[in-house]
CSV table of C-alpha atoms and ligand atoms in Angstrom, one decimal:
chain,number,residue,atom,x,y,z
G,1,UNK,CA,-10.4,-31.3,8.6
G,2,UNK,CA,-13.0,-28.7,10.1
G,3,UNK,CA,-16.5,-28.5,8.7
G,4,UNK,CA,-16.8,-25.2,6.9
G,5,UNK,CA,-20.2,-26.1,5.2
G,6,UNK,CA,-22.5,-22.8,5.7
G,7,UNK,CA,-21.7,-20.9,2.5
G,8,UNK,CA,-20.2,-17.6,3.0
G,9,UNK,CA,-21.5,-14.8,0.9
G,10,UNK,CA,-18.0,-13.1,1.0
G,11,UNK,CA,-14.8,-15.2,1.2
G,12,UNK,CA,-11.6,-13.0,1.5
G,13,UNK,CA,-8.0,-14.3,1.4
G,14,UNK,CA,-5.7,-12.3,3.4
G,15,UNK,CA,-5.9,-10.4,6.3
G,16,UNK,CA,-3.9,-7.6,5.4
G,17,UNK,CA,-5.2,-3.8,4.8
G,18,UNK,CA,-7.1,-4.6,1.9
G,19,UNK,CA,-8.9,-7.8,3.0
G,20,UNK,CA,-9.7,-6.0,6.6
G,21,UNK,CA,-10.9,-3.0,4.8
G,22,UNK,CA,-13.1,-4.9,2.3
G,23,UNK,CA,-14.7,-6.9,5.4
G,24,UNK,CA,-15.5,-3.7,7.1
G,25,UNK,CA,-17.0,-1.9,4.1
G,26,UNK,CA,-19.0,-4.7,3.2
G,27,UNK,CA,-20.3,-5.5,7.2
G,28,UNK,CA,-21.1,-2.0,7.5
G,29,UNK,CA,-23.0,-1.5,4.3
G,30,UNK,CA,-24.7,-4.8,3.9
G,31,UNK,CA,-25.3,-6.0,7.4
G,32,UNK,CA,-26.3,-9.7,7.6
G,33,UNK,CA,-24.3,-11.1,5.4
G,34,UNK,CA,-21.7,-14.1,6.2
G,35,UNK,CA,-18.4,-12.1,5.4
G,36,UNK,CA,-15.5,-14.7,6.3
G,37,UNK,CA,-11.6,-13.6,6.3
G,38,UNK,CA,-8.9,-16.3,6.1
G,39,UNK,CA,-5.5,-15.0,7.2
G,40,UNK,CA,-2.7,-18.0,7.6
G,41,UNK,CA,-0.3,-16.0,9.8
G,42,UNK,CA,-1.0,-12.9,12.2
G,43,UNK,CA,-3.2,-10.3,10.8
G,44,UNK,CA,-1.7,-7.1,9.2
G,45,UNK,CA,1.6,-9.0,9.7
G,46,UNK,CA,3.0,-8.8,6.1
G,47,UNK,CA,3.5,-5.6,3.9
G,48,UNK,CA,0.8,-3.8,6.1
G,49,UNK,CA,2.8,-3.3,9.4
G,50,UNK,CA,6.0,-2.7,7.6
G,51,UNK,CA,4.4,0.6,5.8
G,52,UNK,CA,5.6,4.0,6.0
G,53,UNK,CA,1.8,4.5,6.2
G,54,UNK,CA,1.7,8.0,4.2
G,55,UNK,CA,-1.7,8.3,3.4
G,56,UNK,CA,-1.0,10.5,0.3
G,57,UNK,CA,-4.1,11.8,-1.6
G,58,UNK,CA,-2.9,14.3,-3.9
G,59,UNK,CA,-1.2,12.3,-6.7
G,60,UNK,CA,-0.5,12.6,-10.4
G,61,UNK,CA,-1.9,9.3,-10.9
G,62,UNK,CA,-5.4,10.8,-10.6
G,63,UNK,CA,-7.5,7.6,-10.3
G,64,UNK,CA,-6.1,6.8,-6.8
G,65,UNK,CA,-7.3,10.3,-5.5
G,66,UNK,CA,-10.8,9.2,-4.8
G,67,UNK,CA,-9.6,6.1,-3.2
G,68,UNK,CA,-7.2,7.6,-0.8
G,69,UNK,CA,-10.0,10.2,0.0
G,70,UNK,CA,-12.1,7.5,0.9
G,71,UNK,CA,-9.6,6.2,3.5
G,72,UNK,CA,-9.8,9.6,5.5
G,73,UNK,CA,-13.6,8.8,5.3
G,74,UNK,CA,-13.3,4.9,6.8
G,75,UNK,CA,-11.0,6.4,9.6
G,76,UNK,CA,-13.6,8.3,10.8
G,77,UNK,CA,-16.6,6.0,10.4
G,78,UNK,CA,-14.3,3.3,12.6
G,79,UNK,CA,-13.2,5.9,15.3
G,80,UNK,CA,-16.8,6.4,15.8
G,81,UNK,CA,-17.8,3.0,15.8
G,82,UNK,CA,-14.6,1.8,18.1
G,83,UNK,CA,-15.1,5.0,20.4
G,84,UNK,CA,-11.0,5.4,20.0
G,85,UNK,CA,-8.7,7.8,17.9
G,86,UNK,CA,-6.3,6.3,15.4
G,87,UNK,CA,-4.0,9.0,16.2
G,88,UNK,CA,-3.4,9.9,12.4
G,89,UNK,CA,-0.7,12.9,12.0
G,90,UNK,CA,-2.1,15.5,9.9
G,91,UNK,CA,1.2,17.2,9.6
G,92,UNK,CA,1.1,18.0,5.6
G,93,UNK,CA,3.5,17.3,3.2
G,94,UNK,CA,6.2,19.1,1.4
G,95,UNK,CA,6.9,18.5,-2.4
G,96,UNK,CA,10.5,19.7,-3.1
G,97,UNK,CA,11.5,20.5,-6.9
G,98,UNK,CA,14.9,20.9,-7.4
G,99,UNK,CA,15.3,20.6,-11.5
G,100,UNK,CA,12.9,22.0,-14.1
G,101,UNK,CA,11.6,18.9,-15.0
G,102,UNK,CA,10.3,18.7,-11.3
G,103,UNK,CA,9.2,21.8,-11.1
G,104,UNK,CA,6.8,21.2,-14.1
G,105,UNK,CA,5.5,18.2,-12.2
G,106,UNK,CA,5.0,20.0,-9.0
G,107,UNK,CA,3.0,22.7,-11.0
G,108,UNK,CA,0.8,19.9,-12.5
G,109,UNK,CA,0.2,18.7,-8.9
G,110,UNK,CA,-0.9,21.9,-7.5
G,111,UNK,CA,-3.3,22.1,-10.4
G,112,UNK,CA,-4.5,18.5,-9.6
G,113,UNK,CA,-4.7,19.5,-5.7
G,114,UNK,CA,-7.5,22.3,-6.7
G,115,UNK,CA,-9.3,19.8,-9.3
G,116,UNK,CA,-9.9,17.9,-6.2
G,117,UNK,CA,-10.5,20.3,-4.0
G,118,UNK,CA,-7.2,19.4,-1.7
G,119,UNK,CA,-5.6,22.5,-0.3
G,120,UNK,CA,-2.1,23.2,-1.8
G,121,UNK,CA,-0.1,26.2,-2.1
G,122,UNK,CA,3.8,27.2,-2.7
G,123,UNK,CA,5.9,28.4,-0.2
G,124,UNK,CA,9.5,29.7,0.4
G,125,UNK,CA,12.4,28.1,1.4
G,126,UNK,CA,12.9,29.5,4.7
G,127,UNK,CA,9.3,28.7,5.7
G,128,UNK,CA,9.9,25.0,4.5
G,129,UNK,CA,13.4,25.1,6.5
G,130,UNK,CA,11.3,26.5,9.8
G,131,UNK,CA,8.6,23.4,9.2
G,132,UNK,CA,11.4,20.8,8.7
G,133,UNK,CA,14.5,22.0,10.4
G,134,UNK,CA,16.8,19.2,9.0
G,135,UNK,CA,15.8,20.2,5.3
G,136,UNK,CA,18.3,22.4,3.5
G,137,UNK,CA,16.5,24.1,0.5
G,138,UNK,CA,19.4,25.9,-0.7
G,139,UNK,CA,19.2,23.8,-4.0
G,140,UNK,CA,16.0,24.3,-4.3
G,141,UNK,CA,13.8,25.5,-7.2
G,142,UNK,CA,10.0,25.8,-5.9
G,143,UNK,CA,8.2,24.2,-3.0
G,144,UNK,CA,4.7,23.1,-2.8
G,145,UNK,CA,2.8,22.5,0.6
G,146,UNK,CA,-0.4,20.2,1.1
G,147,UNK,CA,-1.5,20.9,4.5
G,148,UNK,CA,-4.1,17.9,4.7
G,149,UNK,CA,-1.8,15.0,4.1
G,150,UNK,CA,-1.3,12.9,6.8
G,151,UNK,CA,0.1,9.3,8.0
G,152,UNK,CA,-0.4,6.7,10.5
G,153,UNK,CA,0.7,3.5,12.6
G,154,UNK,CA,0.0,1.0,9.5
G,155,UNK,CA,-0.3,-2.1,12.0
G,156,UNK,CA,-3.1,0.5,14.1
G,157,UNK,CA,-4.8,1.3,10.7
G,158,UNK,CA,-5.1,-2.7,10.0
G,159,UNK,CA,-6.4,-3.5,13.3
G,160,UNK,CA,-9.1,-0.8,13.3
G,161,UNK,CA,-10.4,-2.5,10.0
G,162,UNK,CA,-10.3,-6.0,11.4
G,163,UNK,CA,-12.0,-4.9,14.9
G,164,UNK,CA,-14.6,-3.0,13.2
G,165,UNK,CA,-15.4,-5.5,10.6
G,166,UNK,CA,-15.7,-8.1,14.0
G,167,UNK,CA,-17.8,-6.0,15.9
G,168,UNK,CA,-20.1,-5.5,12.6
G,169,UNK,CA,-20.3,-9.4,12.5
G,170,UNK,CA,-17.4,-10.5,10.2
G,171,UNK,CA,-15.5,-14.0,11.3
G,172,UNK,CA,-11.9,-13.2,10.8
G,173,UNK,CA,-9.9,-16.3,11.0
G,174,UNK,CA,-6.0,-16.6,11.3
G,175,UNK,CA,-3.8,-19.8,10.8
G,176,UNK,CA,-5.6,-20.9,7.9
G,177,UNK,CA,-3.9,-21.0,4.4
G,178,UNK,CA,-5.9,-21.1,1.2
G,179,UNK,CA,-4.2,-23.6,-1.0
G,180,UNK,CA,-6.3,-23.7,-4.2
G,181,UNK,CA,-9.3,-21.8,-6.0
G,182,UNK,CA,-12.2,-24.2,-6.6
G,183,UNK,CA,-14.0,-23.6,-9.7
G,184,UNK,CA,-17.4,-25.1,-11.5
G,185,UNK,CA,-18.6,-24.4,-15.1
G,186,UNK,CA,-16.7,-21.2,-14.9
G,187,UNK,CA,-17.6,-19.9,-11.6
G,188,UNK,CA,-15.7,-20.1,-8.7
G,189,UNK,CA,-17.2,-22.2,-5.6
G,190,UNK,CA,-14.9,-21.4,-3.2
G,191,UNK,CA,-11.4,-22.3,-1.6
G,192,UNK,CA,-9.5,-25.4,-0.5
G,193,UNK,CA,-7.3,-24.9,2.8
G,194,UNK,CA,-5.5,-26.5,5.3
G,195,UNK,CA,-8.4,-26.4,7.5
G,196,UNK,CA,-11.0,-27.8,4.9
G,197,UNK,CA,-13.1,-26.5,2.1
G,198,UNK,CA,-14.7,-23.0,2.5
G,199,UNK,CA,-17.6,-22.4,-0.1
G,200,UNK,CA,-18.6,-19.0,-0.9
G,201,UNK,CA,-20.9,-17.1,-3.4
G,202,UNK,CA,-17.8,-14.6,-4.0
G,203,UNK,CA,-14.1,-15.1,-3.1
G,204,UNK,CA,-11.7,-11.9,-3.4
G,205,UNK,CA,-8.3,-12.6,-3.2
G,206,UNK,CA,-6.3,-10.0,-1.2
G,207,UNK,CA,-3.3,-12.0,-0.6
G,208,UNK,CA,-0.9,-9.2,-1.1
G,209,UNK,CA,2.7,-10.2,-3.0
G,210,UNK,CA,1.5,-14.1,-2.6
G,211,UNK,CA,-1.6,-13.5,-4.7
G,212,UNK,CA,0.0,-14.8,-8.2
G,213,UNK,CA,0.5,-18.1,-6.8
G,214,UNK,CA,-3.1,-18.5,-5.8
G,215,UNK,CA,-4.2,-17.2,-8.9
G,216,UNK,CA,-2.1,-19.6,-10.9
G,217,UNK,CA,-4.0,-22.8,-9.1
G,218,UNK,CA,-7.0,-22.0,-12.1
G,219,UNK,CA,-4.6,-20.8,-14.6
G,220,UNK,CA,-4.7,-17.4,-13.8
G,221,UNK,CA,-1.5,-14.9,-14.4
G,222,UNK,CA,-2.0,-12.0,-12.1
G,223,UNK,CA,0.0,-9.0,-13.7
G,224,UNK,CA,2.0,-8.2,-10.6
G,225,UNK,CA,5.3,-9.3,-8.9
G,226,UNK,CA,6.6,-8.9,-5.5
G,227,UNK,CA,9.4,-5.6,-5.3
G,228,UNK,CA,11.2,-4.9,-1.7
G,229,UNK,CA,10.8,-1.2,-0.3
G,230,UNK,CA,13.1,-0.3,2.6
G,231,UNK,CA,13.6,2.5,5.1
G,232,UNK,CA,15.5,3.6,7.5
G,233,UNK,CA,15.0,5.5,11.1
G,234,UNK,CA,17.4,7.8,12.5
G,235,UNK,CA,18.3,8.3,15.9
G,236,UNK,CA,15.9,11.0,17.8
G,237,UNK,CA,17.1,14.4,17.4
G,238,UNK,CA,15.8,17.9,17.9
G,239,UNK,CA,16.3,18.4,14.4
G,240,UNK,CA,13.0,16.0,13.5
G,241,UNK,CA,10.0,17.6,15.5
G,242,UNK,CA,7.0,15.8,15.9
G,243,UNK,CA,4.8,17.9,13.8
G,244,UNK,CA,6.8,18.6,11.1
G,245,UNK,CA,5.3,17.6,7.6
G,246,UNK,CA,6.1,14.5,5.5
G,247,UNK,CA,8.7,15.4,2.6
G,248,UNK,CA,8.9,14.3,-0.8
G,249,UNK,CA,12.2,15.0,-2.8
G,250,UNK,CA,11.5,13.2,-6.5
G,251,UNK,CA,14.7,14.8,-7.7
G,252,UNK,CA,16.6,11.8,-5.3
G,253,UNK,CA,13.8,9.7,-5.3
G,254,UNK,CA,13.3,10.2,-1.4
G,255,UNK,CA,10.6,10.5,1.0
G,256,UNK,CA,10.7,11.6,4.8
G,257,UNK,CA,8.5,12.0,7.6
G,258,UNK,CA,8.8,12.5,11.6
G,259,UNK,CA,8.7,9.0,13.7
G,260,UNK,CA,8.5,9.9,17.4
G,261,UNK,CA,11.5,12.3,17.2
G,262,UNK,CA,13.4,10.6,14.8
G,263,UNK,CA,13.2,10.7,11.0
G,264,UNK,CA,11.9,7.9,9.2
G,265,UNK,CA,13.2,7.8,5.4
G,266,UNK,CA,13.2,5.9,2.2
G,267,UNK,CA,14.8,6.2,-1.1
G,268,UNK,CA,13.8,4.0,-4.5
G,269,UNK,CA,16.6,2.5,-5.3
G,270,UNK,CA,18.3,2.6,-9.1
G,271,UNK,CA,17.6,-1.1,-9.1
G,272,UNK,CA,14.8,-2.1,-7.2
G,273,UNK,CA,14.8,-5.9,-5.9
G,274,UNK,CA,12.1,-8.1,-7.4
G,275,UNK,CA,11.4,-11.8,-6.4
G,276,UNK,CA,9.4,-14.2,-8.2
G,277,UNK,CA,6.1,-14.8,-6.3
G,278,UNK,CA,7.1,-18.5,-6.4
G,279,UNK,CA,10.2,-18.0,-4.0
G,280,UNK,CA,8.8,-15.7,-1.4
G,281,UNK,CA,8.9,-17.2,2.1
G,282,UNK,CA,5.2,-18.0,3.4
G,283,UNK,CA,6.2,-15.7,6.4
G,284,UNK,CA,8.6,-13.2,6.4
G,285,UNK,CA,9.6,-12.7,10.1
G,286,UNK,CA,13.2,-13.7,10.1
G,287,UNK,CA,13.6,-13.1,6.3
G,288,UNK,CA,16.6,-11.4,5.5
G,289,UNK,CA,15.7,-8.6,2.9
G,290,UNK,CA,19.1,-7.5,2.8
G,291,UNK,CA,22.4,-8.6,4.1
G,292,UNK,CA,23.8,-5.2,4.7
G,293,UNK,CA,20.4,-3.7,5.9
G,294,UNK,CA,20.3,-1.6,2.9
G,295,UNK,CA,23.4,0.1,3.4
G,296,UNK,CA,24.6,-0.6,-0.1
G,297,UNK,CA,21.7,1.2,-1.7
G,298,UNK,CA,21.9,4.0,1.0
G,299,UNK,CA,25.5,4.5,0.2
G,300,UNK,CA,24.8,4.8,-3.6
G,301,UNK,CA,22.1,7.5,-2.9
G,302,UNK,CA,23.5,9.4,0.1
G,303,UNK,CA,25.5,12.0,-1.9
G,304,UNK,CA,22.1,13.5,-3.6
G,305,UNK,CA,20.3,12.8,0.1
G,306,UNK,CA,23.1,14.9,1.3
G,307,UNK,CA,22.2,18.2,-0.9
G,308,UNK,CA,18.7,18.3,1.2
G,309,UNK,CA,19.6,16.6,4.4
G,310,UNK,CA,23.5,17.4,5.2
G,311,UNK,CA,23.2,15.9,8.4
G,312,UNK,CA,22.7,12.5,6.8
G,313,UNK,CA,26.1,11.5,7.2
G,314,UNK,CA,26.5,11.8,10.9
G,315,UNK,CA,23.1,11.4,12.2
G,316,UNK,CA,23.1,7.9,13.1
G,317,UNK,CA,20.6,5.0,11.8
G,318,UNK,CA,18.4,3.3,14.4
G,319,UNK,CA,16.1,0.9,12.7
G,320,UNK,CA,16.1,-0.8,9.2
G,321,UNK,CA,12.4,-1.7,7.9
G,322,UNK,CA,12.0,-3.7,4.8
G,323,UNK,CA,8.9,-5.6,3.2
G,324,UNK,CA,7.5,-6.4,-0.3
G,325,UNK,CA,4.9,-4.6,-2.1
G,326,UNK,CA,3.2,-6.0,-5.5
G,327,UNK,CA,4.5,-3.8,-8.4
G,328,UNK,CA,3.3,-3.5,-11.9
G,329,UNK,CA,5.0,-2.2,-15.2
G,330,UNK,CA,2.9,0.9,-15.5
G,331,UNK,CA,2.8,1.5,-11.5
G,332,UNK,CA,-1.4,1.5,-11.5
G,333,UNK,CA,-3.0,-1.0,-9.3
G,334,UNK,CA,-3.9,-4.3,-10.7
G,335,UNK,CA,-7.5,-5.4,-9.3
G,336,UNK,CA,-10.7,-5.6,-10.0
G,337,UNK,CA,-13.2,-8.5,-11.2
G,338,UNK,CA,-11.8,-11.3,-13.7
G,339,UNK,CA,-13.2,-10.7,-16.9
G,340,UNK,CA,-14.2,-14.5,-17.8
G,341,UNK,CA,-14.5,-15.9,-14.2
G,342,UNK,CA,-17.6,-15.4,-12.0
G,343,UNK,CA,-17.8,-15.0,-8.3
G,344,UNK,CA,-14.1,-14.2,-8.4
G,345,UNK,CA,-12.4,-10.6,-7.7
G,346,UNK,CA,-8.4,-9.6,-6.8
G,347,UNK,CA,-7.8,-6.7,-4.5
G,348,UNK,CA,-4.2,-6.8,-5.4
G,349,UNK,CA,-1.2,-4.9,-6.8
G,350,UNK,CA,-0.9,-2.2,-4.4
G,351,UNK,CA,2.0,-0.6,-6.3
G,352,UNK,CA,3.3,0.4,-2.5
G,353,UNK,CA,0.1,2.6,-2.0
G,354,UNK,CA,-2.2,0.3,-0.4
G,355,UNK,CA,-2.3,2.1,2.8
G,356,UNK,CA,-3.2,5.5,0.9
G,357,UNK,CA,-5.8,3.8,-1.0
G,358,UNK,CA,-7.2,0.9,1.5
G,359,UNK,CA,-10.4,2.8,2.1
G,360,UNK,CA,-11.5,3.1,-1.5
G,361,UNK,CA,-10.3,-0.2,-2.3
G,362,UNK,CA,-12.4,-1.8,0.3
G,363,UNK,CA,-15.7,0.4,-0.4
G,364,UNK,CA,-15.1,-0.8,-4.1
G,365,UNK,CA,-14.8,-4.4,-3.4
G,366,UNK,CA,-17.8,-4.2,-1.0
G,367,UNK,CA,-20.0,-2.7,-3.5
G,368,UNK,CA,-19.0,-5.2,-6.3
G,369,UNK,CA,-19.5,-8.0,-3.9
G,370,UNK,CA,-23.1,-6.9,-3.4
G,371,UNK,CA,-23.6,-6.8,-7.2
G,372,UNK,CA,-23.8,-3.0,-7.3
G,373,UNK,CA,-21.7,-0.9,-9.8
G,374,UNK,CA,-18.2,0.0,-9.0
G,375,UNK,CA,-18.2,3.3,-7.5
G,376,UNK,CA,-14.6,4.2,-8.5
G,377,UNK,CA,-13.1,4.2,-12.0
G,378,UNK,CA,-10.7,1.0,-12.3
G,379,UNK,CA,-10.3,1.3,-16.1
G,380,UNK,CA,-6.5,1.8,-15.4
G,381,UNK,CA,-6.2,-1.2,-13.1
G,382,UNK,CA,-7.5,-4.2,-15.4
G,383,UNK,CA,-6.3,-7.5,-15.1
G,384,UNK,CA,-5.6,-8.1,-18.7
G,385,UNK,CA,-3.9,-4.8,-19.5
G,386,UNK,CA,-0.6,-6.4,-20.2
G,387,UNK,CA,-1.7,-9.3,-22.4
G,388,UNK,CA,-0.3,-12.7,-21.9
G,389,UNK,CA,2.3,-12.8,-19.1
G,390,UNK,CA,4.1,-15.3,-17.1
G,391,UNK,CA,4.0,-14.0,-13.3
G,392,UNK,CA,6.9,-16.0,-12.2
G,393,UNK,CA,9.2,-15.7,-15.1
G,394,UNK,CA,12.6,-13.3,-14.3
G,395,UNK,CA,11.9,-11.1,-17.5
G,396,UNK,CA,8.4,-10.3,-15.8
G,397,UNK,CA,9.7,-9.6,-12.4
G,398,UNK,CA,12.5,-7.4,-13.9
G,399,UNK,CA,9.7,-5.3,-15.5
G,400,UNK,CA,7.7,-4.8,-12.6
G,401,UNK,CA,10.8,-4.2,-10.1
G,402,UNK,CA,12.1,-1.3,-12.7
G,403,UNK,CA,8.6,0.3,-12.2
G,404,UNK,CA,9.3,1.0,-8.8
G,405,UNK,CA,12.7,2.5,-9.5
G,406,UNK,CA,10.9,5.7,-11.5
G,407,UNK,CA,8.2,6.0,-9.0
G,408,UNK,CA,7.5,9.4,-7.6
G,409,UNK,CA,4.9,9.7,-5.2
G,410,UNK,CA,5.0,9.3,-1.5
O,501,FAD,C1,8.5,-0.7,3.5
O,501,FAD,C2,7.5,-0.6,2.9
O,501,FAD,C3,6.8,1.1,2.9
O,501,FAD,C4,5.6,1.2,2.5
O,501,FAD,N1,5.1,2.8,2.7
O,501,FAD,C5,3.6,3.0,2.2
O,501,FAD,C6,3.5,4.1,2.4
O,501,FAD,O1,4.0,5.1,3.0
O,501,FAD,N2,2.2,4.5,1.7
O,501,FAD,C7,1.4,3.4,1.5
O,501,FAD,O2,0.1,3.6,1.0
O,501,FAD,N3,1.4,2.2,1.2
O,501,FAD,C8,2.9,1.6,1.4
O,501,FAD,N4,3.3,0.7,1.4
O,501,FAD,C9,2.5,-0.3,0.7
O,501,FAD,C10,1.6,-0.9,2.0
O,501,FAD,O3,2.1,-1.5,2.8
O,501,FAD,C11,0.9,-2.2,1.0
O,501,FAD,O4,0.3,-1.6,-0.2
O,501,FAD,C12,-0.5,-2.8,1.7
O,501,FAD,O5,0.2,-3.1,2.9
O,501,FAD,C13,-1.1,-3.9,1.1
O,501,FAD,O6,-1.9,-4.5,2.0
O,501,FAD,P1,-2.5,-6.0,1.4
O,501,FAD,O7,-3.5,-6.2,2.4
O,501,FAD,O8,-2.7,-6.0,-0.2
O,501,FAD,O9,-0.8,-6.8,1.9
O,501,FAD,P2,-0.4,-7.6,2.9
O,501,FAD,O10,-0.5,-6.6,4.1
O,501,FAD,O11,0.9,-8.2,2.4
O,501,FAD,O12,-1.7,-8.8,3.7
O,501,FAD,C14,-1.8,-9.9,2.5
O,501,FAD,C15,-1.8,-10.9,3.6
O,501,FAD,O13,-2.3,-12.2,2.8
O,501,FAD,C16,-2.1,-13.2,3.6
O,501,FAD,N5,-1.9,-14.3,2.6
O,501,FAD,C17,-1.2,-14.7,2.0
O,501,FAD,N6,-1.2,-15.7,1.1
O,501,FAD,C18,-2.2,-16.5,1.9
O,501,FAD,C19,-2.6,-17.8,1.6
O,501,FAD,N7,-2.6,-18.4,0.5
O,501,FAD,N8,-3.8,-17.8,2.4
O,501,FAD,C20,-4.1,-17.0,3.7
O,501,FAD,N9,-3.5,-15.8,3.5
O,501,FAD,C21,-2.7,-15.4,2.9
O,501,FAD,C22,-0.8,-12.8,4.2
O,501,FAD,O14,-0.3,-13.6,5.0
O,501,FAD,C23,-0.9,-11.4,4.3
O,501,FAD,O15,-0.7,-11.0,5.6
O,501,FAD,C24,4.8,0.1,2.1
O,501,FAD,C25,5.0,-1.4,1.9
O,501,FAD,C26,6.7,-1.5,2.5
O,501,FAD,C27,6.9,-3.1,2.1
């Protein structure tokens, strides 16, 4: 067993984009404090590296907007610190509406963009087809264009956070598994690991889809469940220029973005696959997310997709990517301080939006860990909003998985 005697000011469990962002923000804004991140596998190797990484700011759930705006600030700060570019792709996004219901939602989104000082305009079908040559707008009612939305390489983003945090003094350690949270008199004092005990003033659980099992070690039920997301990448084709915008088509629950001369596209299946956190393998490499690489789900959706992406039948698929994010029944994040336990916070329940909101999440928890007020409105994200639950029960997992199927944003 190792000697981890010196008490950390801040102990973070999980080295994904949330954990690393918290470490970066805390080291940047509170220099001199001892920040330790524990990751059991490679950094950013779980949900983070698998994301489509659309950093969408303009959303119907307006509480996410300041968090996502902060991600763009964090990227600029890290680029200055590291003297390197993240290669952010500011290609913009097209929101395509092909029904009265979705037109109303699009109109609301354009209003929201105005309220939050984000550029947004309606554009004509011909213009949209010129920007995204694979897109067929013949059945489309209305198209919104938000030119300042971007995507990135999510693994690089996670690495930027970790490298910046390390440069500013964080200890980021891999190959260490947190096993149980330890408490004394209603206060968390640290975490027991397979490499000994780590003592801390403040502990933040940022262990993604695995967090509910760690929470259970002190009798806390975290309101979220692991739900699979999957997307495909086509073969390269001139139809997919690298500078073309991302596209969201809520009528068919689909999103698209360019990927190095190919098209990356994902769908929200009619029935998403949820898994009890007690059954998640600790390492996902080699894990079989789908025996047919999602082909059945794609087949179910393909007629709808073809109305907007007619070459989908012929284009050829080159890659299949899947992973687990944590979903909640209302599609709001699940995070914050525990209401009854001191010294413990959860940066969890990402609802498939963790790349977009990671900057704000890191900033928020960094402030709270310093005893400062949270600069963001987390009231919709509270950990006790669903009352008593069993985070490993089949009915709970089904409720969370059902929520992903109706999610609209990118
Ligand atoms: C297919 C797919 C597409 C996506 N597309 C987008 C998108 O376009 N835009 C967007 O914003 N988001 C997207 N997401 C969601 C995004 O990837 C997640 O919200 C984000 O990565 C969550 O980060 P995290 O740090 O919470 O979790 P993770 O990246 O999963 O990190 C958690 C870490 O904790 C570690 N850990 C777990 N238990 C322990 C333990 N006991 N001890 C030590 N370490 C532990 C894990 O090994 C892991 O590395 C997508 C996700 C998937 C799967």
